[in-house]
């Protein structure tokens, strides 16, 4: 078991956002977290890495309970996070953005170097000294993933990587995620685009109004159009 | 077709930032009741085109003829008064007001009633507000605070707000961003219906090819600031250059819209 | 003409210290978003400690070593202050931060009077730079020429530090988005502490380098802090280049203002500041403040409540303070009653 989340509850001020979230990710697995805008996908990710202060529950990563650790400690154990808004450092160049993400190599996770990442995302290799603020949305999405991979994570939380990208770039994302998976990175990916999710995921959870309402393999989800219609409007 | 009036005609539109050509020599026309999609890779110049059309940015050269008037370089307010409505990538509504009040605010500003302090706001244009909400299928939500709406409903409200100034032309910048696939189709279906009924021309940008191929009458493809293709969905889908720079293999959209791609 | 050139050079020499202090303030603000009012206090402490060290240890090594060691000592004090005080108030409203650092300033002033006394102290001249250079009949202290050269050198070192080291990259990243830096596995606590240490080091160095030029006294903190704020506002908060250019500008205005507009020389820099703010509200080299990227869910909590141990300690301190009249002398009593009042009325 790579990651196990139990009874996760989160609040933003007085608002209760997540209710008893439970999910599991196996070694080398790609798991999709599906749900509508505002269902709680991003909050789930932020809660797992401790960016939401008001949360309770148990988060076990590689056998260690990290529920009470600060964000940087959780992340430097090898739990990488790619935010939906990308949050590129716009003043920093591509190489400097990667430098911020750099962490020592880990025995149980694939090791990424700049050159390996430039091979994964060739566009980035052509603009090593360009400031992040002068890149297109697609290039920024590649950079934010590459930046997280510089931390040599064994698990990556990918928040809506296909949002707002052209079809061709989305296809590049599919390829990149499949390569990450082949290298041995476990991935949780939140998505609204079911075509995209199907191409990369082994299993899926559906989240609706802060509650997990389905968990199963992609084949099981395919066999349940009623669930898709009720919760996803896909 | 020749009887349908041309709403918008753009000729040789260009804009560069610090030596980089964001948009160069873009020309196209849009007729009343027509739905025109502007697609292209991230950073191709779509937003810059939009900004010039609605007056946020001044073109370096080129002409924009909107309803018979040259509007290049005019401020957004003047262009809005000519009959241009717009929706935004990020929804722009007042979260603490009710759905009806949001539409009323738009009507107040359109009717230039902002400084008429004596009219009673709750009653202001209530009939018109109700009509607009009914039009976008939000009649039942009139008294709900905006902040409680689901994202898809918020987008429909935004459409009602954009329609408040009775536009002849609707500019929609990634109208379905962040929406679930079916919500996207529904929003554009609604937009298309209203546009055809009221002869409103629609220009929209979009990355969801299911939406584009389903609803656009015509498609413009922008790459590195220049138009590289223009035509019906079938023509654009069959264009190898468009496939190479933008559409890809068609893996990530609906099979129905992959025809002609896999060849 | 030579007179004006000499006046210009004197201005440039004053700019060096001003630049050091202002760049420190700017760096600290950039990352921690704290307007460190106590920055002038660290500048003053740097001067006093350097005075003591250079007074005790003779020779060139004693002098230059004393200057550097003084700045290092004060940087270490800065680390303690950051860990004990500032870490608690990073998420507090600005007013609390300003109050806390202002209170610190007042306490430092009283401490300085307690340790070094209230009278002005005259420091040693710098070995190797004791003389003056003749310039068309006008004398320029050679130490001034040293300071003039030092400014660009420090600017260059800072530039290298921020552009060419991992630490610098992390600091620039944290200046834009602290939470994202943490989400990439960087421990912000130590990043903040190190940034504060560098900033305080620069302030203390600026103070220490003043001792051959100026008398050391216990009001020099407030005197410099006003100019420093003007410099960072003109140059743009967070910009080191801006701090350099503005430090030169402000120093030259001070140098020439007194000659050209003697009647308004005191407010001249403020007029220029106002003019700059009208034309460029974020300063000459500042950038428009983007909407601060904060992750939803991280709430602002003004003060952390004390743990039971800390409550006990605070109570004990209060009791000791209240019992002061029973066993202390007059002087300690006066100081003791001054400190809690923080002399806010001054």
Short mmCIF file of C-alpha atoms in Angstrom, two decimals, chain B:
data_model
loop_
_atom_site.label_atom_id
_atom_site.label_comp_id
_atom_site.label_asym_id
_atom_site.label_seq_id
_atom_site.Cartn_x
_atom_site.Cartn_y
_atom_site.Cartn_z
CA UNK B 1 -27.10 33.20 -46.94
CA UNK B 2 -26.27 36.44 -48.69
CA UNK B 3 -29.30 38.05 -47.08
CA UNK B 4 -27.89 37.53 -43.59
CA UNK B 5 -26.15 40.71 -42.47
CA UNK B 6 -22.49 40.65 -41.49
CA UNK B 7 -22.11 41.60 -37.82
CA UNK B 8 -18.40 41.66 -37.51
CA UNK B 9 -15.67 41.89 -40.08
CA UNK B 10 -12.03 41.87 -39.12
CA UNK B 11 -9.24 42.70 -41.55
CA UNK B 12 -5.50 42.34 -41.13
CA UNK B 13 -5.60 42.51 -37.33
CA UNK B 14 -2.10 42.52 -35.81
CA UNK B 15 -0.58 42.99 -32.39
CA UNK B 16 2.91 42.38 -31.06
CA UNK B 17 4.48 42.60 -27.62
CA UNK B 18 8.15 43.46 -27.43
CA UNK B 19 8.94 42.11 -30.90
CA UNK B 20 6.83 38.96 -30.51
CA UNK B 21 3.91 38.75 -32.94
CA UNK B 22 0.99 37.65 -30.80
CA UNK B 23 -1.49 38.15 -33.63
CA UNK B 24 -0.62 38.86 -37.26
CA UNK B 25 -2.86 39.62 -40.18
CA UNK B 26 -6.01 37.95 -38.90
CA UNK B 27 -9.10 38.48 -41.10
CA UNK B 28 -12.55 36.93 -40.81
CA UNK B 29 -16.26 37.69 -40.88
CA UNK B 30 -19.12 36.73 -38.60
CA UNK B 31 -22.76 36.82 -39.65
CA UNK B 32 -25.85 37.28 -37.53
CA UNK B 33 -26.98 34.03 -35.93
CA UNK B 34 -23.70 32.33 -36.75
CA UNK B 35 -21.65 30.42 -34.21
CA UNK B 36 -17.97 30.73 -34.87
CA UNK B 37 -15.30 28.91 -32.87
CA UNK B 38 -11.77 30.22 -32.53
CA UNK B 39 -9.44 27.36 -31.65
CA UNK B 40 -5.69 26.90 -31.44
CA UNK B 41 -2.86 25.83 -29.14
CA UNK B 42 -2.34 27.50 -25.76
CA UNK B 43 -0.57 30.76 -26.47
CA UNK B 44 -1.61 30.94 -30.13
CA UNK B 45 -3.07 34.42 -29.70
CA UNK B 46 -6.74 33.67 -29.07
CA UNK B 47 -6.96 35.80 -25.93
CA UNK B 48 -5.15 38.69 -27.61
CA UNK B 49 -7.66 38.53 -30.48
CA UNK B 50 -10.53 38.61 -28.00
CA UNK B 51 -9.00 41.49 -26.07
CA UNK B 52 -8.74 43.56 -29.25
CA UNK B 53 -12.31 42.78 -30.26
CA UNK B 54 -13.76 43.87 -26.94
CA UNK B 55 -11.50 46.89 -26.58
CA UNK B 56 -9.22 45.71 -23.77
CA UNK B 57 -6.23 46.07 -26.09
CA UNK B 58 -5.50 48.34 -29.04
CA UNK B 59 -4.44 46.63 -32.27
CA UNK B 60 -1.13 47.70 -33.86
CA UNK B 61 -2.80 47.60 -37.25
CA UNK B 62 -5.91 46.26 -38.92
CA UNK B 63 -9.59 47.11 -38.94
CA UNK B 64 -12.46 45.86 -36.82
CA UNK B 65 -15.86 46.64 -38.29
CA UNK B 66 -18.65 45.98 -35.84
CA UNK B 67 -22.23 46.64 -37.00
CA UNK B 68 -20.98 49.08 -39.59
CA UNK B 69 -18.69 51.05 -37.26
CA UNK B 70 -14.94 50.95 -37.06
CA UNK B 71 -14.27 50.03 -33.43
CA UNK B 72 -10.53 49.34 -33.46
CA UNK B 73 -9.01 51.10 -30.46
CA UNK B 74 -12.31 52.11 -28.86
CA UNK B 75 -12.66 51.53 -25.12
CA UNK B 76 -14.58 48.45 -23.84
CA UNK B 77 -17.52 50.53 -22.62
CA UNK B 78 -18.15 52.03 -26.07
CA UNK B 79 -17.97 48.61 -27.68
CA UNK B 80 -20.35 47.19 -25.10
CA UNK B 81 -22.85 49.95 -25.87
CA UNK B 82 -22.75 48.99 -29.54
CA UNK B 83 -24.21 45.63 -28.57
CA UNK B 84 -21.42 43.30 -27.56
CA UNK B 85 -21.95 40.95 -24.62
CA UNK B 86 -19.24 38.82 -23.13
CA UNK B 87 -18.64 36.03 -20.69
CA UNK B 88 -15.40 35.36 -18.92
CA UNK B 89 -13.09 32.41 -18.37
CA UNK B 90 -13.45 32.94 -14.64
CA UNK B 91 -17.02 33.62 -13.62
CA UNK B 92 -17.71 37.22 -12.66
CA UNK B 93 -20.83 37.41 -10.53
CA UNK B 94 -21.58 38.87 -7.10
CA UNK B 95 -21.69 35.90 -4.71
CA UNK B 96 -23.70 37.53 -1.91
CA UNK B 97 -26.50 38.77 -4.16
CA UNK B 98 -29.34 36.61 -5.35
CA UNK B 99 -29.51 35.31 -8.88
CA UNK B 100 -32.20 37.85 -9.75
CA UNK B 101 -30.24 40.73 -8.27
CA UNK B 102 -27.24 39.84 -10.38
CA UNK B 103 -29.31 40.14 -13.52
CA UNK B 104 -30.90 43.35 -12.23
CA UNK B 105 -27.46 44.87 -11.66
CA UNK B 106 -26.61 44.13 -15.28
CA UNK B 107 -29.88 45.71 -16.40
CA UNK B 108 -29.31 48.76 -14.23
CA UNK B 109 -25.95 49.39 -15.83
CA UNK B 110 -27.32 48.78 -19.32
CA UNK B 111 -30.23 51.19 -18.85
CA UNK B 112 -27.86 53.76 -17.34
CA UNK B 113 -29.99 53.92 -14.23
CA UNK B 114 -27.01 53.83 -11.89
CA UNK B 115 -27.65 57.27 -10.47
CA UNK B 116 -31.38 57.10 -10.40
CA UNK B 117 -31.57 56.70 -6.64
CA UNK B 118 -35.34 57.04 -6.43
CA UNK B 119 -36.36 53.97 -8.32
CA UNK B 120 -36.87 50.99 -6.10
CA UNK B 121 -34.17 48.45 -6.80
CA UNK B 122 -36.06 45.33 -5.78
CA UNK B 123 -38.67 46.09 -8.39
CA UNK B 124 -36.33 47.32 -11.06
CA UNK B 125 -36.92 45.54 -14.33
CA UNK B 126 -38.20 42.52 -12.49
CA UNK B 127 -40.12 41.36 -15.51
CA UNK B 128 -37.11 41.61 -17.78
CA UNK B 129 -34.89 39.85 -15.23
CA UNK B 130 -37.40 37.02 -14.95
CA UNK B 131 -37.57 36.74 -18.73
CA UNK B 132 -33.77 36.45 -19.01
CA UNK B 133 -33.58 33.86 -16.24
CA UNK B 134 -36.36 31.87 -17.88
CA UNK B 135 -34.45 32.03 -21.15
CA UNK B 136 -31.39 30.30 -19.63
CA UNK B 137 -33.53 27.90 -17.61
CA UNK B 138 -32.81 29.50 -14.24
CA UNK B 139 -36.32 30.73 -13.45
CA UNK B 140 -36.52 28.51 -10.39
CA UNK B 141 -33.30 29.86 -8.88
CA UNK B 142 -34.15 33.57 -8.84
CA UNK B 143 -34.05 34.02 -5.07
CA UNK B 144 -31.00 31.84 -4.34
CA UNK B 145 -27.79 33.59 -3.37
CA UNK B 146 -25.24 33.30 -6.13
CA UNK B 147 -22.60 31.83 -3.85
CA UNK B 148 -24.71 28.69 -3.38
CA UNK B 149 -24.98 27.86 -7.06
CA UNK B 150 -23.27 24.89 -8.63
CA UNK B 151 -20.62 25.84 -11.14
CA UNK B 152 -22.69 24.91 -14.19
CA UNK B 153 -25.61 27.05 -12.98
CA UNK B 154 -23.28 29.96 -12.35
CA UNK B 155 -22.21 29.76 -15.97
CA UNK B 156 -25.82 29.88 -17.12
CA UNK B 157 -26.43 32.91 -14.92
CA UNK B 158 -23.43 34.54 -16.51
CA UNK B 159 -24.98 33.96 -19.89
CA UNK B 160 -28.18 35.69 -18.69
CA UNK B 161 -26.08 38.63 -17.46
CA UNK B 162 -24.32 38.83 -20.84
CA UNK B 163 -27.70 38.85 -22.59
CA UNK B 164 -29.01 41.70 -20.41
CA UNK B 165 -27.78 44.40 -22.75
CA UNK B 166 -29.48 42.74 -25.73
CA UNK B 167 -26.24 42.07 -27.56
CA UNK B 168 -25.97 41.52 -31.29
CA UNK B 169 -22.64 39.79 -30.77
CA UNK B 170 -21.60 37.53 -27.93
CA UNK B 171 -17.92 37.00 -27.16
CA UNK B 172 -17.29 33.94 -25.01
CA UNK B 173 -13.75 33.21 -23.80
CA UNK B 174 -13.52 29.52 -22.88
CA UNK B 175 -17.15 29.51 -21.70
CA UNK B 176 -17.03 25.90 -20.51
CA UNK B 177 -13.68 25.96 -18.68
CA UNK B 178 -13.81 23.90 -15.50
CA UNK B 179 -17.17 22.28 -16.30
CA UNK B 180 -18.07 18.62 -16.46
CA UNK B 181 -18.44 17.28 -20.01
CA UNK B 182 -22.21 17.13 -20.05
CA UNK B 183 -22.59 20.58 -18.48
CA UNK B 184 -20.39 21.89 -21.29
CA UNK B 185 -22.56 20.44 -24.01
CA UNK B 186 -25.70 21.74 -22.29
CA UNK B 187 -24.38 25.27 -21.89
CA UNK B 188 -23.35 25.50 -25.53
CA UNK B 189 -26.62 23.92 -26.69
CA UNK B 190 -28.47 26.62 -24.76
CA UNK B 191 -26.23 29.33 -26.18
CA UNK B 192 -26.72 28.05 -29.73
CA UNK B 193 -30.49 27.96 -29.34
CA UNK B 194 -30.67 31.52 -28.05
CA UNK B 195 -28.26 32.74 -30.71
CA UNK B 196 -30.28 31.25 -33.55
CA UNK B 197 -33.60 32.45 -32.15
CA UNK B 198 -32.43 35.99 -31.67
CA UNK B 199 -29.95 36.19 -34.56
CA UNK B 200 -27.03 36.84 -32.22
CA UNK B 201 -23.58 36.14 -33.60
CA UNK B 202 -21.37 34.13 -31.25
CA UNK B 203 -17.58 33.98 -31.26
CA UNK B 204 -16.11 31.59 -28.71
CA UNK B 205 -12.80 29.98 -27.82
CA UNK B 206 -12.77 26.45 -26.53
CA UNK B 207 -10.48 23.48 -25.97
CA UNK B 208 -13.20 20.87 -25.69
CA UNK B 209 -13.51 19.49 -29.21
CA UNK B 210 -16.76 17.73 -28.35
CA UNK B 211 -18.28 21.16 -27.77
CA UNK B 212 -16.66 22.75 -30.81
CA UNK B 213 -17.56 20.05 -33.32
CA UNK B 214 -21.05 19.76 -31.97
CA UNK B 215 -22.02 23.43 -32.05
CA UNK B 216 -19.80 25.56 -34.24
CA UNK B 217 -21.07 26.48 -37.69
CA UNK B 218 -17.60 27.47 -38.69
CA UNK B 219 -14.18 27.14 -37.09
CA UNK B 220 -11.14 29.41 -37.25
CA UNK B 221 -7.79 27.88 -36.33
CA UNK B 222 -5.08 30.15 -34.99
CA UNK B 223 -1.47 29.08 -34.62
CA UNK B 224 1.38 31.37 -33.60
CA UNK B 225 -0.79 34.40 -34.24
CA UNK B 226 -1.89 33.54 -37.79
CA UNK B 227 -4.99 31.83 -39.14
CA UNK B 228 -3.95 28.47 -40.57
CA UNK B 229 -7.38 27.10 -41.39
CA UNK B 230 -11.00 28.13 -41.63
CA UNK B 231 -14.09 26.16 -42.50
CA UNK B 232 -16.75 23.72 -41.41
CA UNK B 233 -16.02 21.22 -38.62
CA UNK B 234 -15.48 18.51 -41.26
CA UNK B 235 -13.02 20.62 -43.22
CA UNK B 236 -11.06 21.59 -40.15
CA UNK B 237 -11.00 18.03 -38.84
CA UNK B 238 -9.62 16.80 -42.15
CA UNK B 239 -6.85 19.42 -42.26
CA UNK B 240 -3.49 17.71 -41.63
CA UNK B 241 -1.83 20.92 -40.42
CA UNK B 242 -4.54 21.50 -37.82
CA UNK B 243 -4.17 17.92 -36.70
CA UNK B 244 -0.41 18.33 -36.36
CA UNK B 245 -0.45 21.52 -34.32
CA UNK B 246 -3.66 21.17 -32.37
CA UNK B 247 -6.09 18.29 -32.70
CA UNK B 248 -3.67 15.41 -32.24
CA UNK B 249 -4.90 11.83 -32.62
CA UNK B 250 -8.33 12.51 -31.15
CA UNK B 251 -7.82 10.21 -28.18
CA UNK B 252 -9.24 12.59 -25.64
CA UNK B 253 -12.58 13.44 -27.15
CA UNK B 254 -15.73 11.69 -28.15
CA UNK B 255 -15.51 8.96 -30.79
CA UNK B 256 -18.27 10.62 -32.86
CA UNK B 257 -15.94 13.54 -33.45
CA UNK B 258 -12.97 11.48 -34.41
CA UNK B 259 -14.23 10.79 -37.92
CA UNK B 260 -11.62 11.62 -40.50
CA UNK B 261 -8.94 11.91 -37.88
CA UNK B 262 -7.76 8.35 -37.59
CA UNK B 263 -7.16 8.05 -41.34
#
